[in-house]
PDB file of C-alpha atoms in Angstrom:
ATOM      1  CA  MET A   1     -67.617 -57.007  31.620  1.00 97.00           C
ATOM      2  CA  LYS A   2     -68.324 -53.923  29.516  1.00 98.00           C
ATOM      3  CA  ALA A   3     -67.730 -54.283  25.787  1.00 98.00           C
ATOM      4  CA  ALA A   4     -68.432 -52.461  22.558  1.00 98.00           C
ATOM      5  CA  LEU A   5     -70.124 -54.819  20.128  1.00 98.00           C
ATOM      6  CA  TYR A   6     -72.333 -55.134  17.082  1.00 98.00           C
ATOM      7  CA  GLU A   7     -74.659 -57.865  15.833  1.00 97.00           C
ATOM      8  CA  ARG A   8     -75.007 -56.669  12.236  1.00 97.00           C
ATOM      9  CA  ASN A   9     -73.056 -54.551   9.816  1.00 97.00           C
ATOM     10  CA  GLY A  10     -73.788 -50.876   9.355  1.00 97.00           C
ATOM     11  CA  SER A  11     -72.799 -47.384  10.412  1.00 98.00           C
ATOM     12  CA  ALA A  12     -71.143 -46.934  13.793  1.00 98.00           C
ATOM     13  CA  ARG A  13     -74.076 -44.950  15.196  1.00 97.00           C
ATOM     14  CA  ASP A  14     -76.591 -47.543  13.997  1.00 98.00           C
ATOM     15  CA  VAL A  15     -74.964 -50.809  15.059  1.00 98.00           C
ATOM     16  CA  LEU A  16     -72.176 -50.226  17.602  1.00 98.00           C
ATOM     17  CA  ARG A  17     -73.254 -50.223  21.237  1.00 97.00           C
ATOM     18  CA  VAL A  18     -71.737 -50.791  24.678  1.00 98.00           C
ATOM     19  CA  GLU A  19     -73.176 -53.556  26.849  1.00 97.00           C
ATOM     20  CA  ASP A  20     -72.424 -55.735  29.849  1.00 97.00           C
ATOM     21  CA  ILE A  21     -71.606 -59.261  28.670  1.00 98.00           C
ATOM     22  CA  ASP A  22     -70.123 -62.319  30.340  1.00 97.00           C
ATOM     23  CA  ARG A  23     -66.370 -62.187  30.749  1.00 98.00           C
ATOM     24  CA  PRO A  24     -64.865 -64.862  28.502  1.00 97.00           C
ATOM     25  CA  GLU A  25     -62.689 -67.658  29.846  1.00 98.00           C
ATOM     26  CA  PRO A  26     -59.504 -68.662  28.017  1.00 98.00           C
ATOM     27  CA  GLY A  27     -59.646 -72.016  26.260  1.00 98.00           C
ATOM     28  CA  PRO A  28     -56.728 -74.339  25.501  1.00 98.00           C
ATOM     29  CA  GLY A  29     -53.780 -72.388  24.101  1.00 98.00           C
ATOM     30  CA  GLN A  30     -55.405 -69.039  24.897  1.00 98.00           C
ATOM     31  CA  VAL A  31     -54.795 -66.168  27.294  1.00 98.00           C
ATOM     32  CA  ARG A  32     -57.199 -63.616  28.685  1.00 98.00           C
ATOM     33  CA  VAL A  33     -55.994 -60.023  28.676  1.00 98.00           C
ATOM     34  CA  ARG A  34     -57.316 -57.130  30.753  1.00 98.00           C
ATOM     35  CA  ILE A  35     -57.298 -54.379  28.166  1.00 98.00           C
ATOM     36  CA  THR A  36     -55.632 -51.072  28.967  1.00 98.00           C
ATOM     37  CA  LEU A  37     -56.011 -49.464  25.528  1.00 98.00           C
ATOM     38  CA  SER A  38     -57.840 -50.700  22.446  1.00 98.00           C
ATOM     39  CA  ALA A  39     -56.628 -49.263  19.134  1.00 98.00           C
ATOM     40  CA  ILE A  40     -58.763 -48.766  16.025  1.00 98.00           C
ATOM     41  CA  ASN A  41     -57.534 -49.323  12.470  1.00 97.00           C
ATOM     42  CA  PRO A  42     -59.286 -48.742   9.137  1.00 96.00           C
ATOM     43  CA  THR A  43     -59.727 -52.515   8.844  1.00 97.00           C
ATOM     44  CA  ASP A  44     -61.883 -52.459  11.991  1.00 98.00           C
ATOM     45  CA  VAL A  45     -64.311 -49.844  10.693  1.00 97.00           C
ATOM     46  CA  LYS A  46     -64.466 -51.487   7.263  1.00 96.00           C
ATOM     47  CA  THR A  47     -65.374 -54.835   8.820  1.00 96.00           C
ATOM     48  CA  ARG A  48     -67.995 -53.255  11.085  1.00 97.00           C
ATOM     49  CA  SER A  49     -69.523 -51.256   8.214  1.00 96.00           C
ATOM     50  CA  GLY A  50     -69.764 -54.293   5.949  1.00 94.00           C
ATOM     51  CA  ALA A  51     -67.252 -53.064   3.378  1.00 92.00           C
ATOM     52  CA  THR A  52     -65.140 -56.121   4.194  1.00 89.00           C
ATOM     53  CA  ALA A  53     -67.804 -58.049   6.054  1.00 77.00           C
ATOM     54  CA  ARG A  54     -67.067 -61.283   7.880  1.00 85.00           C
ATOM     55  CA  ALA A  55     -69.507 -63.717   9.427  1.00 88.00           C
ATOM     56  CA  ILE A  56     -70.746 -62.588  12.854  1.00 94.00           C
ATOM     57  CA  ASP A  57     -70.962 -65.270  15.537  1.00 91.00           C
ATOM     58  CA  GLY A  58     -73.936 -63.826  17.405  1.00 95.00           C
ATOM     59  CA  PHE A  59     -72.068 -60.636  18.201  1.00 97.00           C
ATOM     60  CA  GLN A  60     -68.664 -59.147  17.450  1.00 98.00           C
ATOM     61  CA  VAL A  61     -66.443 -57.169  19.796  1.00 98.00           C
ATOM     62  CA  PRO A  62     -64.278 -55.259  17.293  1.00 98.00           C
ATOM     63  CA  HIS A  63     -60.632 -54.172  17.107  1.00 98.00           C
ATOM     64  CA  GLN A  64     -57.595 -56.198  16.169  1.00 98.00           C
ATOM     65  CA  ASP A  65     -55.025 -54.260  18.225  1.00 98.00           C
ATOM     66  CA  GLY A  66     -54.598 -53.361  21.863  1.00 98.00           C
ATOM     67  CA  VAL A  67     -52.442 -53.557  24.949  1.00 98.00           C
ATOM     68  CA  GLY A  68     -53.030 -54.905  28.424  1.00 98.00           C
ATOM     69  CA  VAL A  69     -52.086 -57.437  31.095  1.00 98.00           C
ATOM     70  CA  VAL A  70     -52.578 -61.212  30.989  1.00 98.00           C
ATOM     71  CA  ASP A  71     -54.888 -62.127  33.864  1.00 98.00           C
ATOM     72  CA  ALA A  72     -55.693 -65.798  33.088  1.00 98.00           C
ATOM     73  CA  VAL A  73     -54.397 -68.589  30.857  1.00 98.00           C
ATOM     74  CA  GLY A  74     -55.946 -71.680  29.338  1.00 98.00           C
ATOM     75  CA  ALA A  75     -54.682 -75.241  29.290  1.00 98.00           C
ATOM     76  CA  GLY A  76     -51.259 -75.648  27.744  1.00 98.00           C
ATOM     77  CA  VAL A  77     -50.141 -72.064  28.438  1.00 98.00           C
ATOM     78  CA  ASP A  78     -47.399 -71.340  30.978  1.00 98.00           C
ATOM     79  CA  PRO A  79     -49.112 -69.973  34.137  1.00 98.00           C
ATOM     80  CA  SER A  80     -46.176 -67.617  34.644  1.00 98.00           C
ATOM     81  CA  ARG A  81     -47.625 -65.476  31.863  1.00 98.00           C
ATOM     82  CA  VAL A  82     -50.240 -64.144  34.295  1.00 98.00           C
ATOM     83  CA  GLY A  83     -49.292 -60.548  35.075  1.00 98.00           C
ATOM     84  CA  GLU A  84     -47.380 -60.096  31.809  1.00 98.00           C
ATOM     85  CA  ARG A  85     -47.841 -56.817  29.883  1.00 98.00           C
ATOM     86  CA  VAL A  86     -48.648 -57.648  26.264  1.00 98.00           C
ATOM     87  CA  TRP A  87     -49.594 -56.125  22.935  1.00 98.00           C
ATOM     88  CA  LEU A  88     -52.218 -57.803  20.787  1.00 98.00           C
ATOM     89  CA  TRP A  89     -52.358 -58.455  17.052  1.00 98.00           C
ATOM     90  CA  LEU A  90     -55.320 -59.728  14.985  1.00 98.00           C
ATOM     91  CA  ALA A  91     -57.278 -60.173  18.205  1.00 98.00           C
ATOM     92  CA  ALA A  92     -60.636 -60.226  16.401  1.00 98.00           C
ATOM     93  CA  ASP A  93     -59.578 -62.405  13.463  1.00 96.00           C
ATOM     94  CA  GLY A  94     -61.913 -65.405  13.664  1.00 95.00           C
ATOM     95  CA  ASN A  95     -62.682 -64.431  17.267  1.00 97.00           C
ATOM     96  CA  ARG A  96     -65.742 -62.643  18.646  1.00 97.00           C
ATOM     97  CA  TYR A  97     -63.746 -61.125  21.539  1.00 98.00           C
ATOM     98  CA  GLY A  98     -61.686 -58.329  20.013  1.00 98.00           C
ATOM     99  CA  SER A  99     -59.972 -55.694  22.139  1.00 98.00           C
ATOM    100  CA  ALA A 100     -62.829 -53.143  22.409  1.00 98.00           C
ATOM    101  CA  ALA A 101     -63.766 -54.414  25.864  1.00 98.00           C
ATOM    102  CA  GLU A 102     -62.489 -54.692  29.390  1.00 98.00           C
ATOM    103  CA  TYR A 103     -61.154 -58.173  28.561  1.00 98.00           C
ATOM    104  CA  SER A 104     -60.168 -60.062  25.420  1.00 98.00           C
ATOM    105  CA  VAL A 105     -59.365 -63.730  24.911  1.00 98.00           C
ATOM    106  CA  VAL A 106     -56.820 -64.521  22.171  1.00 98.00           C
ATOM    107  CA  PRO A 107     -54.421 -67.293  21.139  1.00 98.00           C
ATOM    108  CA  ALA A 108     -51.332 -67.082  23.340  1.00 98.00           C
ATOM    109  CA  GLY A 109     -49.119 -66.177  20.373  1.00 98.00           C
ATOM    110  CA  HIS A 110     -51.276 -63.142  19.605  1.00 98.00           C
ATOM    111  CA  ALA A 111     -50.431 -61.632  23.000  1.00 98.00           C
ATOM    112  CA  VAL A 112     -46.805 -60.537  22.713  1.00 98.00           C
ATOM    113  CA  PRO A 113     -44.729 -59.628  25.786  1.00 98.00           C
ATOM    114  CA  LEU A 114     -44.185 -55.876  25.728  1.00 98.00           C
ATOM    115  CA  PRO A 115     -40.482 -55.081  26.209  1.00 98.00           C
ATOM    116  CA  GLU A 116     -39.506 -53.363  29.427  1.00 96.00           C
ATOM    117  CA  GLY A 117     -39.762 -49.616  29.202  1.00 96.00           C
ATOM    118  CA  ALA A 118     -42.232 -49.621  26.301  1.00 98.00           C
ATOM    119  CA  SER A 119     -45.368 -47.602  27.017  1.00 98.00           C
ATOM    120  CA  ASP A 120     -48.947 -48.780  26.757  1.00 98.00           C
ATOM    121  CA  GLU A 121     -49.398 -46.141  24.067  1.00 98.00           C
ATOM    122  CA  LEU A 122     -46.698 -47.723  21.908  1.00 98.00           C
ATOM    123  CA  GLY A 123     -48.027 -51.224  22.536  1.00 98.00           C
ATOM    124  CA  ALA A 124     -51.482 -50.202  21.392  1.00 98.00           C
ATOM    125  CA  CYS A 125     -50.094 -48.729  18.161  1.00 96.00           C
ATOM    126  CA  LEU A 126     -48.288 -51.853  16.954  1.00 98.00           C
ATOM    127  CA  GLY A 127     -50.366 -54.739  15.604  1.00 98.00           C
ATOM    128  CA  VAL A 128     -51.812 -54.044  12.160  1.00 98.00           C
ATOM    129  CA  PRO A 129     -49.715 -50.937  11.300  1.00 98.00           C
ATOM    130  CA  ALA A 130     -46.292 -52.228  12.345  1.00 98.00           C
ATOM    131  CA  LEU A 131     -46.803 -55.766  11.034  1.00 98.00           C
ATOM    132  CA  THR A 132     -48.101 -54.433   7.709  1.00 98.00           C
ATOM    133  CA  ALA A 133     -45.120 -52.101   7.415  1.00 98.00           C
ATOM    134  CA  TYR A 134     -42.749 -54.973   8.191  1.00 98.00           C
ATOM    135  CA  ARG A 135     -44.263 -57.196   5.515  1.00 98.00           C
ATOM    136  CA  CYS A 136     -44.091 -54.412   2.923  1.00 98.00           C
ATOM    137  CA  LEU A 137     -40.445 -53.773   3.705  1.00 98.00           C
ATOM    138  CA  PHE A 138     -38.901 -57.178   4.329  1.00 98.00           C
ATOM    139  CA  ALA A 139     -40.873 -59.770   2.363  1.00 97.00           C
ATOM    140  CA  ASP A 140     -38.294 -59.373  -0.407  1.00 96.00           C
ATOM    141  CA  GLY A 141     -35.032 -59.312   1.493  1.00 95.00           C
ATOM    142  CA  ARG A 142     -32.843 -57.156   3.688  1.00 95.00           C
ATOM    143  CA  LEU A 143     -32.625 -53.369   3.564  1.00 97.00           C
ATOM    144  CA  ASN A 144     -29.202 -52.472   4.932  1.00 97.00           C
ATOM    145  CA  GLY A 145     -27.737 -49.837   2.623  1.00 96.00           C
ATOM    146  CA  ARG A 146     -30.874 -49.753   0.454  1.00 97.00           C
ATOM    147  CA  THR A 147     -33.213 -46.862  -0.388  1.00 98.00           C
ATOM    148  CA  VAL A 148     -36.908 -46.908   0.529  1.00 98.00           C
ATOM    149  CA  LEU A 149     -39.723 -44.608  -0.588  1.00 98.00           C
ATOM    150  CA  VAL A 150     -42.660 -44.476   1.843  1.00 98.00           C
ATOM    151  CA  ALA A 151     -45.867 -42.930   0.543  1.00 97.00           C
ATOM    152  CA  GLY A 152     -47.723 -41.203   3.359  1.00 96.00           C
ATOM    153  CA  GLY A 153     -45.053 -41.215   6.041  1.00 96.00           C
ATOM    154  CA  ALA A 154     -47.381 -39.581   8.584  1.00 95.00           C
ATOM    155  CA  GLY A 155     -49.913 -42.413   8.452  1.00 95.00           C
ATOM    156  CA  ALA A 156     -49.810 -45.321  10.887  1.00 97.00           C
ATOM    157  CA  VAL A 157     -48.283 -47.835   8.461  1.00 98.00           C
ATOM    158  CA  GLY A 158     -46.068 -45.128   6.980  1.00 98.00           C
ATOM    159  CA  HIS A 159     -44.795 -44.145  10.428  1.00 98.00           C
ATOM    160  CA  TYR A 160     -43.631 -47.673  11.187  1.00 98.00           C
ATOM    161  CA  ALA A 161     -42.327 -48.231   7.667  1.00 98.00           C
ATOM    162  CA  VAL A 162     -40.044 -45.220   8.165  1.00 98.00           C
ATOM    163  CA  GLN A 163     -38.859 -46.404  11.568  1.00 98.00           C
ATOM    164  CA  LEU A 164     -38.408 -50.087  10.701  1.00 98.00           C
ATOM    165  CA  ALA A 165     -36.522 -49.203   7.508  1.00 98.00           C
ATOM    166  CA  LYS A 166     -34.224 -46.827   9.379  1.00 98.00           C
ATOM    167  CA  HIS A 167     -33.658 -49.443  12.086  1.00 98.00           C
ATOM    168  CA  ALA A 168     -32.610 -51.856   9.328  1.00 98.00           C
ATOM    169  CA  GLY A 169     -30.040 -49.426   7.928  1.00 98.00           C
ATOM    170  CA  ALA A 170     -31.972 -48.052   4.957  1.00 98.00           C
ATOM    171  CA  ARG A 171     -32.150 -44.514   3.623  1.00 98.00           C
ATOM    172  CA  VAL A 172     -35.764 -43.322   3.689  1.00 98.00           C
ATOM    173  CA  ILE A 173     -37.588 -40.809   1.525  1.00 98.00           C
ATOM    174  CA  THR A 174     -41.231 -40.167   2.354  1.00 98.00           C
ATOM    175  CA  THR A 175     -44.065 -38.138   0.888  1.00 98.00           C
ATOM    176  CA  VAL A 176     -46.707 -36.212   2.841  1.00 97.00           C
ATOM    177  CA  SER A 177     -49.514 -33.768   2.080  1.00 94.00           C
ATOM    178  CA  GLY A 178     -48.631 -30.793   4.281  1.00 94.00           C
ATOM    179  CA  PRO A 179     -46.362 -29.164   6.899  1.00 94.00           C
ATOM    180  CA  GLU A 180     -47.900 -30.821   9.991  1.00 93.00           C
ATOM    181  CA  LYS A 181     -47.526 -34.267   8.489  1.00 95.00           C
ATOM    182  CA  ALA A 182     -44.020 -33.384   7.292  1.00 96.00           C
ATOM    183  CA  GLU A 183     -43.016 -32.573  10.854  1.00 96.00           C
ATOM    184  CA  GLN A 184     -44.434 -35.871  12.081  1.00 95.00           C
ATOM    185  CA  ALA A 185     -42.590 -37.857   9.387  1.00 96.00           C
ATOM    186  CA  SER A 186     -39.358 -36.063  10.223  1.00 97.00           C
ATOM    187  CA  ARG A 187     -39.786 -36.918  13.905  1.00 96.00           C
ATOM    188  CA  ALA A 188     -40.257 -40.546  12.877  1.00 97.00           C
ATOM    189  CA  GLY A 189     -36.768 -40.432  11.365  1.00 97.00           C
ATOM    190  CA  ALA A 190     -37.202 -40.032   7.609  1.00 98.00           C
ATOM    191  CA  ASP A 191     -34.057 -38.769   5.863  1.00 98.00           C
ATOM    192  CA  HIS A 192     -36.036 -36.715   3.346  1.00 98.00           C
ATOM    193  CA  VAL A 193     -39.648 -35.521   3.421  1.00 98.00           C
ATOM    194  CA  VAL A 194     -41.363 -34.265   0.257  1.00 98.00           C
ATOM    195  CA  ASN A 195     -44.768 -32.585   0.017  1.00 97.00           C
ATOM    196  CA  TYR A 196     -46.332 -34.401  -2.938  1.00 96.00           C
ATOM    197  CA  ARG A 197     -48.777 -31.539  -3.490  1.00 95.00           C
ATOM    198  CA  GLU A 198     -46.003 -29.083  -4.288  1.00 95.00           C
ATOM    199  CA  PRO A 199     -45.001 -28.439  -7.932  1.00 95.00           C
ATOM    200  CA  GLY A 200     -41.999 -30.475  -8.976  1.00 96.00           C
ATOM    201  CA  ALA A 201     -42.486 -33.105  -6.252  1.00 96.00           C
ATOM    202  CA  ILE A 202     -41.783 -35.997  -8.614  1.00 96.00           C
ATOM    203  CA  ASP A 203     -38.544 -34.423  -9.821  1.00 97.00           C
ATOM    204  CA  GLU A 204     -37.527 -33.731  -6.215  1.00 97.00           C
ATOM    205  CA  VAL A 205     -38.065 -37.343  -5.176  1.00 97.00           C
ATOM    206  CA  ARG A 206     -36.209 -38.585  -8.279  1.00 96.00           C
ATOM    207  CA  GLU A 207     -33.253 -36.333  -7.468  1.00 97.00           C
ATOM    208  CA  LEU A 208     -33.176 -37.389  -3.825  1.00 97.00           C
ATOM    209  CA  ALA A 209     -33.345 -41.063  -4.774  1.00 96.00           C
ATOM    210  CA  GLY A 210     -30.435 -40.728  -7.192  1.00 96.00           C
ATOM    211  CA  GLY A 211     -31.587 -43.801  -9.107  1.00 95.00           C
ATOM    212  CA  PRO A 212     -34.089 -46.629  -8.672  1.00 97.00           C
ATOM    213  CA  VAL A 213     -35.221 -47.230  -5.097  1.00 98.00           C
ATOM    214  CA  ASP A 214     -35.317 -50.730  -3.635  1.00 97.00           C
ATOM    215  CA  ARG A 215     -38.735 -50.590  -1.976  1.00 98.00           C
ATOM    216  CA  VAL A 216     -41.841 -48.476  -2.296  1.00 98.00           C
ATOM    217  CA  VAL A 217     -44.334 -48.769   0.566  1.00 98.00           C
ATOM    218  CA  GLU A 218     -47.514 -47.630  -1.139  1.00 97.00           C
ATOM    219  CA  VAL A 219     -50.801 -46.430   0.344  1.00 96.00           C
ATOM    220  CA  ASN A 220     -52.480 -45.390  -2.929  1.00 95.00           C
ATOM    221  CA  LEU A 221     -51.166 -47.276  -5.943  1.00 94.00           C
ATOM    222  CA  GLY A 222     -53.428 -45.676  -8.523  1.00 91.00           C
ATOM    223  CA  ALA A 223     -52.794 -42.094  -7.475  1.00 92.00           C
ATOM    224  CA  ASN A 224     -49.036 -42.528  -7.031  1.00 94.00           C
ATOM    225  CA  ALA A 225     -48.133 -44.758  -9.981  1.00 93.00           C
ATOM    226  CA  GLU A 226     -46.443 -41.921 -11.879  1.00 93.00           C
ATOM    227  CA  LEU A 227     -44.210 -41.071  -8.911  1.00 96.00           C
ATOM    228  CA  ASP A 228     -43.456 -44.715  -8.165  1.00 96.00           C
ATOM    229  CA  LEU A 229     -42.441 -45.373 -11.756  1.00 95.00           C
ATOM    230  CA  ALA A 230     -40.192 -42.315 -11.768  1.00 95.00           C
ATOM    231  CA  VAL A 231     -37.961 -43.978  -9.163  1.00 96.00           C
ATOM    232  CA  SER A 232     -38.397 -47.646 -10.143  1.00 97.00           C
ATOM    233  CA  GLY A 233     -36.139 -50.133 -11.844  1.00 96.00           C
ATOM    234  CA  PRO A 234     -35.643 -53.896 -12.109  1.00 96.00           C
ATOM    235  CA  GLN A 235     -34.758 -54.268  -8.419  1.00 92.00           C
ATOM    236  CA  THR A 236     -37.732 -52.200  -7.177  1.00 97.00           C
ATOM    237  CA  VAL A 237     -40.550 -53.837  -5.247  1.00 98.00           C
ATOM    238  CA  ILE A 238     -43.700 -51.752  -4.892  1.00 98.00           C
ATOM    239  CA  SER A 239     -45.674 -53.075  -1.899  1.00 98.00           C
ATOM    240  CA  THR A 240     -49.212 -51.759  -1.666  1.00 97.00           C
ATOM    241  CA  TYR A 241     -51.302 -52.313   1.433  1.00 97.00           C
ATOM    242  CA  ALA A 242     -54.440 -50.160   1.048  1.00 92.00           C
ATOM    243  CA  ALA A 243     -57.441 -50.767  -1.206  1.00 81.00           C
ATOM    244  CA  THR A 244     -58.535 -47.390  -2.548  1.00 77.00           C
ATOM    245  CA  GLY A 245     -60.957 -48.674  -5.172  1.00 74.00           C
ATOM    246  CA  GLU A 246     -60.351 -50.111  -8.587  1.00 78.00           C
ATOM    247  CA  VAL A 247     -57.371 -48.588 -10.391  1.00 82.00           C
ATOM    248  CA  SER A 248     -56.070 -48.539 -13.940  1.00 85.00           C
ATOM    249  CA  LEU A 249     -52.371 -49.369 -14.004  1.00 87.00           C
ATOM    250  CA  PRO A 250     -49.796 -48.372 -16.646  1.00 90.00           C
ATOM    251  CA  VAL A 251     -48.985 -51.980 -17.434  1.00 91.00           C
ATOM    252  CA  ARG A 252     -46.510 -51.296 -20.270  1.00 93.00           C
ATOM    253  CA  ALA A 253     -44.561 -48.793 -18.151  1.00 92.00           C
ATOM    254  CA  LEU A 254     -44.453 -51.245 -15.250  1.00 92.00           C
ATOM    255  CA  MET A 255     -43.216 -53.976 -17.568  1.00 93.00           C
ATOM    256  CA  THR A 256     -40.609 -51.697 -19.090  1.00 94.00           C
ATOM    257  CA  ALA A 257     -39.282 -50.861 -15.636  1.00 93.00           C
ATOM    258  CA  ASN A 258     -39.378 -54.587 -14.703  1.00 95.00           C
ATOM    259  CA  VAL A 259     -40.758 -53.751 -11.276  1.00 96.00           C
ATOM    260  CA  THR A 260     -42.325 -56.218  -8.855  1.00 97.00           C
ATOM    261  CA  LEU A 261     -45.780 -55.466  -7.461  1.00 96.00           C
ATOM    262  CA  ARG A 262     -46.561 -56.973  -4.060  1.00 97.00           C
ATOM    263  CA  PHE A 263     -49.982 -56.779  -2.447  1.00 96.00           C
ATOM    264  CA  VAL A 264     -50.113 -56.993   1.357  1.00 97.00           C
ATOM    265  CA  LEU A 265     -53.075 -57.899   3.561  1.00 97.00           C
ATOM    266  CA  LEU A 266     -52.216 -59.396   6.945  1.00 97.00           C
ATOM    267  CA  TYR A 267     -55.148 -61.806   7.007  1.00 96.00           C
ATOM    268  CA  GLY A 268     -53.628 -63.794   4.145  1.00 96.00           C
ATOM    269  CA  VAL A 269     -49.935 -63.665   5.086  1.00 97.00           C
ATOM    270  CA  PRO A 270     -48.563 -67.178   5.831  1.00 97.00           C
ATOM    271  CA  ALA A 271     -48.412 -67.958   9.545  1.00 96.00           C
ATOM    272  CA  HIS A 272     -44.625 -68.474   9.645  1.00 97.00           C
ATOM    273  CA  ASP A 273     -44.090 -65.088   7.963  1.00 97.00           C
ATOM    274  CA  LEU A 274     -46.408 -63.403  10.452  1.00 97.00           C
ATOM    275  CA  ALA A 275     -44.544 -65.035  13.326  1.00 97.00           C
ATOM    276  CA  ARG A 276     -41.238 -63.687  12.008  1.00 97.00           C
ATOM    277  CA  SER A 277     -42.804 -60.244  11.618  1.00 98.00           C
ATOM    278  CA  VAL A 278     -44.018 -60.274  15.225  1.00 98.00           C
ATOM    279  CA  THR A 279     -40.592 -61.324  16.519  1.00 98.00           C
ATOM    280  CA  ASP A 280     -38.710 -58.680  14.562  1.00 98.00           C
ATOM    281  CA  VAL A 281     -41.169 -55.878  15.342  1.00 98.00           C
ATOM    282  CA  ASN A 282     -40.907 -56.705  19.042  1.00 98.00           C
ATOM    283  CA  ALA A 283     -37.110 -56.683  18.784  1.00 98.00           C
ATOM    284  CA  ALA A 284     -37.308 -53.206  17.249  1.00 98.00           C
ATOM    285  CA  VAL A 285     -39.465 -52.100  20.189  1.00 98.00           C
ATOM    286  CA  ALA A 286     -36.907 -53.540  22.634  1.00 98.00           C
ATOM    287  CA  ALA A 287     -34.161 -51.637  20.806  1.00 98.00           C
ATOM    288  CA  GLY A 288     -36.059 -48.362  21.206  1.00 98.00           C
ATOM    289  CA  ALA A 289     -36.468 -47.977  17.440  1.00 98.00           C
ATOM    290  CA  LEU A 290     -40.252 -47.498  17.400  1.00 98.00           C
ATOM    291  CA  THR A 291     -42.366 -44.705  18.863  1.00 98.00           C
ATOM    292  CA  ALA A 292     -46.060 -44.260  19.533  1.00 98.00           C
ATOM    293  CA  LEU A 293     -48.299 -42.303  17.201  1.00 97.00           C
ATOM    294  CA  PRO A 294     -50.145 -39.168  18.349  1.00 95.00           C
ATOM    295  CA  MET A 295     -53.164 -40.290  20.412  1.00 96.00           C
ATOM    296  CA  HIS A 296     -56.856 -39.489  20.160  1.00 97.00           C
ATOM    297  CA  ARG A 297     -58.451 -40.997  23.282  1.00 98.00           C
ATOM    298  CA  TYR A 298     -62.078 -41.989  23.803  1.00 98.00           C
ATOM    299  CA  PRO A 299     -63.894 -43.722  26.662  1.00 98.00           C
ATOM    300  CA  LEU A 300     -65.555 -47.044  25.862  1.00 98.00           C
ATOM    301  CA  ALA A 301     -68.979 -45.391  25.997  1.00 97.00           C
ATOM    302  CA  GLU A 302     -67.986 -43.282  22.977  1.00 98.00           C
ATOM    303  CA  ALA A 303     -66.880 -46.203  20.801  1.00 98.00           C
ATOM    304  CA  ALA A 304     -69.129 -45.083  17.936  1.00 98.00           C
ATOM    305  CA  ALA A 305     -67.589 -41.595  17.964  1.00 98.00           C
ATOM    306  CA  ALA A 306     -64.132 -43.166  17.955  1.00 98.00           C
ATOM    307  CA  HIS A 307     -65.022 -45.179  14.843  1.00 98.00           C
ATOM    308  CA  GLN A 308     -66.307 -42.029  13.184  1.00 98.00           C
ATOM    309  CA  ALA A 309     -63.012 -40.282  13.955  1.00 98.00           C
ATOM    310  CA  VAL A 310     -61.121 -43.025  12.103  1.00 97.00           C
ATOM    311  CA  GLU A 311     -63.534 -42.782   9.179  1.00 96.00           C
ATOM    312  CA  GLY A 312     -62.996 -39.009   9.197  1.00 95.00           C
ATOM    313  CA  GLY A 313     -59.254 -39.444   8.661  1.00 91.00           C
ATOM    314  CA  ALA A 314     -57.892 -38.676  12.129  1.00 92.00           C
ATOM    315  CA  VAL A 315     -54.102 -38.360  11.945  1.00 88.00           C
ATOM    316  CA  GLY A 316     -52.342 -40.575  14.450  1.00 92.00           C
ATOM    317  CA  LYS A 317     -54.010 -43.369  16.429  1.00 97.00           C
ATOM    318  CA  VAL A 318     -57.555 -43.427  17.785  1.00 98.00           C
ATOM    319  CA  VAL A 319     -57.724 -45.487  20.990  1.00 98.00           C
ATOM    320  CA  ILE A 320     -60.393 -46.470  23.469  1.00 98.00           C
ATOM    321  CA  ASN A 321     -59.807 -46.734  27.220  1.00 97.00           C
ATOM    322  CA  PRO A 322     -62.143 -49.511  28.436  1.00 96.00           C
ATOM    323  CA  SER A 323     -61.878 -48.362  32.058  1.00 89.00           C
ATOM    324  CA  ALA A 324     -62.783 -44.732  31.320  1.00 82.00           C
TER     325      ALA A 324
END
């Protein structure tokens, strides 16, 4: 099969190449998936570059997320799963066969049946962004009737934080950096969209919130601490999911507000919590509550260029078509 892979960490152009390798066979408890689309997240390029390096078992086929069709199962897996359309999550976590290939082999529970009517594009977008958004929102209780502030509502995690919060009955305020991103966040379903670069943005968010918010889904804790504190109180949980370098926090102000800080990284979330996240995200897909992100498509041969697009801040979702 054809696969993008690397044997050492480094820049995409230096280490990422496309080769023919043996098609893997599913072991006990595993399924093999013929990949239709492989999605790239910042975590994938950070791991490949060495910024968050993990041990490489000879070679690594990258990408945690993707969508495809089960074409073989290992021992202990129901054979009726063959032919099932699935979306993948954490496909490359502890596994050399991520989704950037014609086939991937993953634990059966990491290949989730895609609800009828859901597109391949939506399936490819789920995984890391939707599960991260879910953990940020629901690790501390229900949201019906609550108010949520989503920083960066046009980003992948922000997009699904808006939609999952709305699906749960919350009121959602989100911040963006410009008109194009504001339009995207509005299409996602946010009740209020504020350009944080405009003068008076903090006062606008405070007025819209009308008091302390219940959740803040935060992409840049250091840069947004002033805004977050302006709408925080004792019931507020600020969940941050992106590492943007070392930050200096206003500890006294955070203590005075009695806020809770939660740090979210999927690789360390307890297995039973991840399982609940997968179930509830898939239920939201079945209910029609989630939509795909704008797509930037690349053939497998241009995997390095696709990684560079993610590193360049492409808005939406960069995907690779292994059959193109």
